[in-house]
Amino acid sequence: MARDWSDLFILDGGAVDGPASPGEDAADEARAGRFRRLRESLRRTRQALTSEIQATLFEDLDDTTWERLEEALIYADVGARTTAKVVEELEREATQGAISGGEALRDRLTELLAGIARAGDDRIDLRPKPSVILVAGVNGTGKTTTAGKLAWHLSKQFGRSVVLAAGDTFRAAGVEQLERWAERAGVGFVKGAPDADPGAVAFDAIASARRDGADVVIVDTAGRLHTQDDLMAELAKVRRVIAKQIPEAPHETLLTVDATTGQNGLRQARLFSEAVGVDGLVLTKLDGTAKGGIALAIAAELGIPVKLIGVGERLEDLRPFEPLEYARALVGQ
Ligand SMILES: Nc1nc2c(ncn2[C@@H]2O[C@H](COP(=O)(O)OP(=O)(O)OP(=O)(O)O)[C@@H](O)[C@H]2O)c(=O)[nH]1
Ligand SMILES: [Mg+2]
């Protein structure tokens, strides 16, 4: 279960904290602060859900309770199938007398949602040297931003040397945008000639990382090509070219999903995971939506763990995903 950045990454010889390594008290404080911010960013989701859930708290648990709860969860984008599963379970437990009253219902709801959100191993293995992380996703979902934020964390908090690879060669602006992130994060940057082949850029970036002994290569990719098939074919090709440098690479394929796109996110996750394979999800723009529940639908239906969440546009607005904190924030506990 990833809580802190040091829990998210699997590092050589244990957690090698970088210069900003906090002491235990500071870590607790940081955790509390982070939780506050997560609650704040999920405020909209929570307000919608909480008012429904609060309304059910003081009623007898009857059909209306379950209907309202279902509506609230579907509104939060938890998805029909996952919602049905959760509510059926709660109803069953209530009938058996295991849940009585609203408080217990809320606790159990939180527990069930957290359990669903926890899908498989949600860590990122950084032991291979260099580790290659491929960032994929449809256009505008936050790939470039996530690549930049992640590079910054790896460099600042863990002292890792990082190379950002401008694999979105489809748009010149995309290359420049990543270059600005590399400057802000203070990490390496590799781009190709205009209209270069994205696979070739990734290949060069890995070659330069190996030459310079860099720890992590993060490859940004295009989100929009002429067709979706083109996009999947290009991603598959980038992967093949990367594997020519290091057969096990990319070690991690992260898919960015914009939390504000609701159920569309589930379709995207299915498409990418079938076409190129996805190791983990980055749920972005959680700060701007009442629909944060899509993480649950993706975890439940596709078994893809959420590893990171984006809660804003600043460097520090990327965090490891923590299922229980997330479920609590969602339910309003
Ligand atoms: N509020 C908020 N905005 C975000 C977050 N992540 C990304 N954004 C914004 O979303 C917009 C798109 O982000 P990009 O990183 O450019 O997305 P992309 O997937 O690289 O887009 P393409 O390269 O066009 O496919 C930018 O304006 C980002 O600042 C987030 O977590 N919260
Ligand atoms: Mg981009």
XYZ file of C-alpha atoms and ligand atoms in Angstrom:
366
model
C 0.000 0.000 0.000
C 1.695 3.168 -1.169
C 1.456 6.056 1.276
C 4.627 8.044 1.039
C 6.859 8.482 -1.916
C 9.312 6.101 -0.306
C 6.561 3.463 -0.133
C 5.686 3.977 -3.764
C 9.126 3.228 -5.136
C 11.072 0.009 -4.811
C 14.651 1.177 -4.508
C 17.985 -0.578 -4.425
C 19.151 -1.345 -0.884
C 15.995 0.011 0.752
C 14.754 3.543 0.681
C 17.645 5.796 -0.179
C 16.163 9.078 0.794
C 17.558 12.091 -0.897
C 18.465 15.432 0.580
C 14.903 16.269 1.548
C 14.434 13.139 3.663
C 12.154 14.056 6.557
C 12.430 12.707 10.106
C 9.615 10.599 11.519
C 7.694 13.458 13.090
C 8.078 15.513 10.004
C 6.915 12.517 7.961
C 3.787 12.207 10.111
C 3.152 15.875 9.748
C 3.702 15.720 6.028
C 1.264 12.828 5.831
C -1.360 14.730 7.773
C -0.846 17.764 5.565
C -1.131 15.660 2.468
C -4.335 14.104 3.694
C -5.783 17.548 4.317
C -4.895 18.568 0.790
C -6.323 15.392 -0.662
C -9.561 15.992 1.201
C -9.595 19.514 -0.099
C -9.028 18.394 -3.655
C -11.729 15.770 -3.414
C -14.025 18.315 -1.825
C -16.438 18.419 -4.717
C -16.744 14.682 -4.962
C -17.214 14.543 -1.246
C -19.849 17.216 -1.016
C -22.018 15.431 -3.524
C -21.514 12.028 -1.956
C -21.507 13.159 1.640
C -24.824 14.914 1.482
C -26.412 11.773 0.088
C -24.649 9.562 2.572
C -25.426 11.875 5.482
C -29.054 11.769 4.464
C -29.021 8.003 4.688
C -27.288 8.004 8.068
C -30.247 8.952 10.139
C -32.791 6.856 8.373
C -33.663 3.262 8.865
C -31.705 1.206 6.403
C -34.368 0.434 3.841
C -34.780 0.336 0.080
C -34.645 4.116 -0.147
C -31.285 4.118 1.641
C -29.828 1.712 -0.872
C -31.270 3.582 -3.832
C -29.889 6.901 -2.645
C -26.537 5.389 -1.934
C -26.468 3.846 -5.388
C -27.309 7.171 -6.983
C -24.598 8.939 -5.009
C -21.950 6.421 -6.013
C -22.964 6.444 -9.660
C -22.913 10.225 -9.629
C -19.345 10.088 -8.317
C -18.459 7.873 -11.314
C -17.852 4.727 -9.355
C -19.612 2.935 -12.234
C -22.806 0.906 -12.299
C -21.244 -2.509 -11.877
C -18.942 -1.551 -9.025
C -21.707 0.407 -7.326
C -24.060 -2.544 -7.507
C -21.410 -4.790 -5.983
C -20.769 -2.416 -3.085
C -24.399 -1.705 -2.320
C -25.389 -5.368 -2.539
C -22.680 -6.237 -0.048
C -23.778 -3.490 2.352
C -27.383 -4.565 2.025
C -26.458 -8.176 2.697
C -24.481 -7.255 5.788
C -27.265 -5.011 7.028
C -29.818 -7.772 6.585
C -27.607 -10.100 8.615
C -27.437 -7.509 11.323
C -23.719 -6.852 10.874
C -24.375 -3.186 10.165
C -26.780 -1.189 12.211
C -27.118 2.531 11.920
C -25.556 5.116 9.723
C -22.119 5.385 11.327
C -21.440 1.701 10.883
C -22.733 1.910 7.354
C -20.344 4.717 6.552
C -17.373 2.920 8.086
C -18.113 -0.224 6.165
C -18.672 1.716 2.938
C -15.267 3.350 3.348
C -13.673 -0.022 3.982
C -15.299 -1.601 0.936
C -14.336 1.284 -1.347
C -10.742 1.221 -0.109
C -10.613 -2.528 -0.709
C -11.784 -2.059 -4.269
C -9.326 0.763 -4.893
C -6.470 -1.493 -3.796
C -5.781 -3.492 -6.953
C -2.560 -5.457 -7.111
C 0.922 -4.093 -6.563
C 0.778 -0.335 -6.610
C 4.516 0.281 -6.375
C 7.005 1.310 -9.034
C 10.227 -0.686 -9.238
C 13.240 1.554 -9.696
C 15.909 -1.091 -9.194
C 16.747 -1.587 -12.878
C 19.363 0.885 -13.982
C 18.234 2.797 -15.847
C 14.552 2.225 -15.137
C 12.416 3.140 -18.106
C 8.975 4.593 -17.452
C 6.648 5.080 -20.421
C 3.829 7.579 -19.975
C 0.819 7.003 -22.216
C -2.719 8.321 -22.440
C -5.131 10.154 -24.711
C -4.496 13.790 -25.504
C -4.812 16.313 -22.737
C -4.951 13.791 -19.903
C -1.742 15.076 -18.306
C 1.091 12.904 -19.653
C 3.649 15.674 -20.079
C 2.750 17.314 -16.784
C 2.956 13.985 -14.953
C 6.317 13.150 -16.529
C 7.666 16.515 -15.341
C 6.298 16.223 -11.815
C 7.557 12.664 -11.441
C 11.022 13.641 -12.674
C 11.115 16.441 -10.125
C 10.196 14.138 -7.236
C 12.698 11.491 -8.223
C 15.408 14.058 -8.504
C 14.586 16.227 -5.512
C 13.427 13.695 -2.955
C 15.446 10.656 -3.959
C 18.494 12.184 -5.574
C 17.938 10.138 -8.719
C 19.309 11.385 -12.004
C 16.474 11.499 -14.484
C 16.245 11.929 -18.256
C 13.004 13.132 -19.808
C 12.541 11.878 -23.367
C 10.371 13.940 -25.730
C 8.528 11.076 -27.393
C 5.629 13.304 -28.427
C 7.204 14.254 -31.724
C 3.803 14.870 -33.270
C 3.638 18.418 -31.934
C 6.574 20.821 -31.649
C 4.786 22.492 -28.742
C 4.728 19.169 -26.923
C 8.521 18.921 -27.134
C 8.942 22.483 -25.843
C 6.492 21.876 -23.017
C 8.490 18.868 -21.815
C 11.733 20.811 -22.138
C 10.335 23.477 -19.811
C 9.414 20.796 -17.278
C 12.935 19.382 -17.521
C 14.332 22.842 -16.750
C 11.984 23.351 -13.818
C 12.740 19.897 -12.445
C 16.460 20.278 -13.096
C 16.745 16.978 -14.964
C 18.171 15.794 -18.286
C 16.271 16.139 -21.532
C 16.529 14.365 -24.870
C 14.653 15.316 -28.005
C 14.915 14.386 -31.660
C 15.006 16.401 -34.854
C 11.622 17.888 -35.868
C 9.297 15.045 -36.926
C 11.725 12.497 -35.546
C 10.493 8.989 -34.945
C 9.315 8.722 -31.306
C 10.922 5.304 -30.974
C 14.248 6.773 -32.059
C 13.958 9.518 -29.421
C 13.286 6.953 -26.704
C 16.184 4.852 -27.991
C 18.566 7.834 -27.884
C 17.397 8.863 -24.424
C 18.051 5.393 -23.028
C 21.422 5.231 -24.768
C 22.421 8.568 -23.252
C 21.139 7.488 -19.819
C 23.257 4.328 -20.005
C 26.270 6.280 -21.122
C 25.914 8.845 -18.335
C 24.827 6.370 -15.666
C 21.414 8.009 -15.211
C 18.903 6.220 -12.982
C 15.533 6.796 -14.627
C 14.304 7.567 -18.139
C 10.757 8.891 -18.422
C 9.373 8.765 -21.945
C 6.565 11.180 -22.799
C 4.374 10.138 -25.749
C 1.840 11.645 -28.129
C -1.817 11.574 -27.139
C -3.362 12.225 -30.475
C -2.442 10.887 -33.878
C -4.583 10.674 -36.994
C -6.519 7.733 -35.600
C -6.632 5.738 -32.433
C -5.213 2.718 -34.272
C -2.244 4.851 -35.351
C -1.697 5.845 -31.755
C -1.748 2.270 -30.474
C 0.539 1.139 -33.301
C 2.984 3.925 -32.515
C 3.024 3.096 -28.815
C 3.616 -0.561 -29.589
C 6.493 0.443 -31.837
C 8.021 2.715 -29.188
C 7.910 -0.218 -26.797
C 9.622 -2.503 -29.301
C 12.381 0.005 -29.953
C 12.903 0.542 -26.219
C 13.191 -3.223 -25.762
C 16.048 -3.266 -28.268
C 18.076 -1.243 -25.774
C 16.906 -3.110 -22.670
C 14.827 -6.269 -23.214
C 12.808 -5.838 -19.972
C 12.006 -2.209 -20.678
C 9.819 -0.255 -20.433
C 9.797 -1.414 -16.828
C 6.719 0.609 -16.074
C 3.932 1.824 -18.345
C 1.818 4.477 -16.673
C -1.517 5.494 -18.139
C -2.806 8.967 -17.392
C -6.561 9.229 -17.019
C -8.278 12.561 -16.544
C -10.644 12.135 -13.603
C -12.997 14.728 -15.071
C -13.776 12.586 -18.106
C -15.763 10.180 -15.986
C -16.689 6.864 -17.513
C -14.650 7.684 -20.615
C -11.622 7.028 -18.442
C -12.695 3.427 -18.024
C -12.952 2.973 -21.800
C -9.517 4.519 -22.301
C -7.959 2.330 -19.654
C -9.451 -0.759 -21.274
C -8.218 0.254 -24.726
C -4.646 1.012 -23.657
C -4.341 -2.011 -21.430
C -5.457 -4.303 -24.243
C -3.297 -2.646 -26.885
C -0.026 -1.947 -25.063
C -0.311 -3.160 -21.480
C -0.564 -0.839 -18.497
C 1.146 -1.322 -15.132
C -0.409 1.538 -13.300
C -2.742 4.456 -13.511
C -2.136 8.127 -12.870
C -5.468 9.725 -12.077
C -5.064 13.380 -12.979
C -7.100 16.526 -12.308
C -8.653 15.131 -9.167
C -8.670 18.715 -7.959
C -11.308 19.725 -10.445
C -14.010 17.129 -10.376
C -16.973 15.693 -8.567
C -16.246 12.421 -10.327
C -13.225 11.053 -8.510
C -14.827 7.627 -8.286
C -13.557 6.546 -11.690
C -10.442 5.179 -9.960
C -12.659 2.586 -8.313
C -14.331 1.566 -11.548
C -10.947 1.079 -13.251
C -9.441 -0.822 -10.345
C -12.499 -3.038 -9.957
C -13.143 -3.780 -13.610
C -9.631 -3.892 -15.031
C -7.526 -4.692 -11.984
C -5.134 -1.847 -12.810
C -3.802 -0.227 -9.633
C -3.850 3.528 -9.292
C -0.297 4.525 -8.387
C -0.358 8.300 -8.524
C -2.859 11.112 -8.409
C -2.588 14.588 -9.898
C -4.177 17.303 -7.812
C -3.078 20.475 -9.553
C -0.717 22.010 -12.049
C 2.300 22.713 -9.843
C 5.433 20.583 -9.572
C 4.406 19.310 -6.173
C 0.862 18.403 -7.200
C 1.517 14.732 -7.818
C 1.115 12.231 -4.999
C 1.214 8.512 -4.400
C -2.268 7.055 -4.267
C -3.421 5.763 -0.900
C -6.668 3.759 -1.067
C -7.901 4.309 2.475
C -7.212 8.039 2.481
C -8.901 8.254 -0.869
C -11.976 6.296 0.250
C -12.238 8.402 3.406
C -12.010 11.592 1.416
C -14.616 10.294 -1.012
C -17.091 9.334 1.690
C -16.419 12.359 3.866
C -14.899 10.745 6.916
N -5.871 20.989 -12.381
C -5.037 20.086 -12.897
N -4.571 20.250 -14.132
C -3.745 19.324 -14.639
C -3.341 18.177 -13.894
N -2.517 17.446 -14.682
C -2.419 18.116 -15.865
N -3.152 19.238 -15.840
C -3.345 20.234 -16.919
O -3.969 19.594 -18.016
C -3.514 20.150 -19.230
C -2.997 19.045 -20.140
O -1.851 18.478 -19.544
P -0.670 17.866 -20.409
O 0.336 17.354 -19.459
O -0.232 18.796 -21.448
O -1.448 16.653 -21.084
P -0.904 15.651 -22.203
O -1.539 14.333 -21.921
O 0.574 15.682 -22.254
O -1.534 16.289 -23.519
P -1.105 16.004 -25.047
O 0.371 16.063 -25.114
O -1.788 17.087 -25.816
O -1.659 14.661 -25.388
C -2.442 21.157 -18.866
O -3.009 22.425 -18.863
C -2.038 20.760 -17.454
O -1.575 21.833 -16.700
C -3.865 18.029 -12.549
O -3.602 17.068 -11.828
N -4.701 19.016 -12.115
Mg 1.869 16.073 -23.789
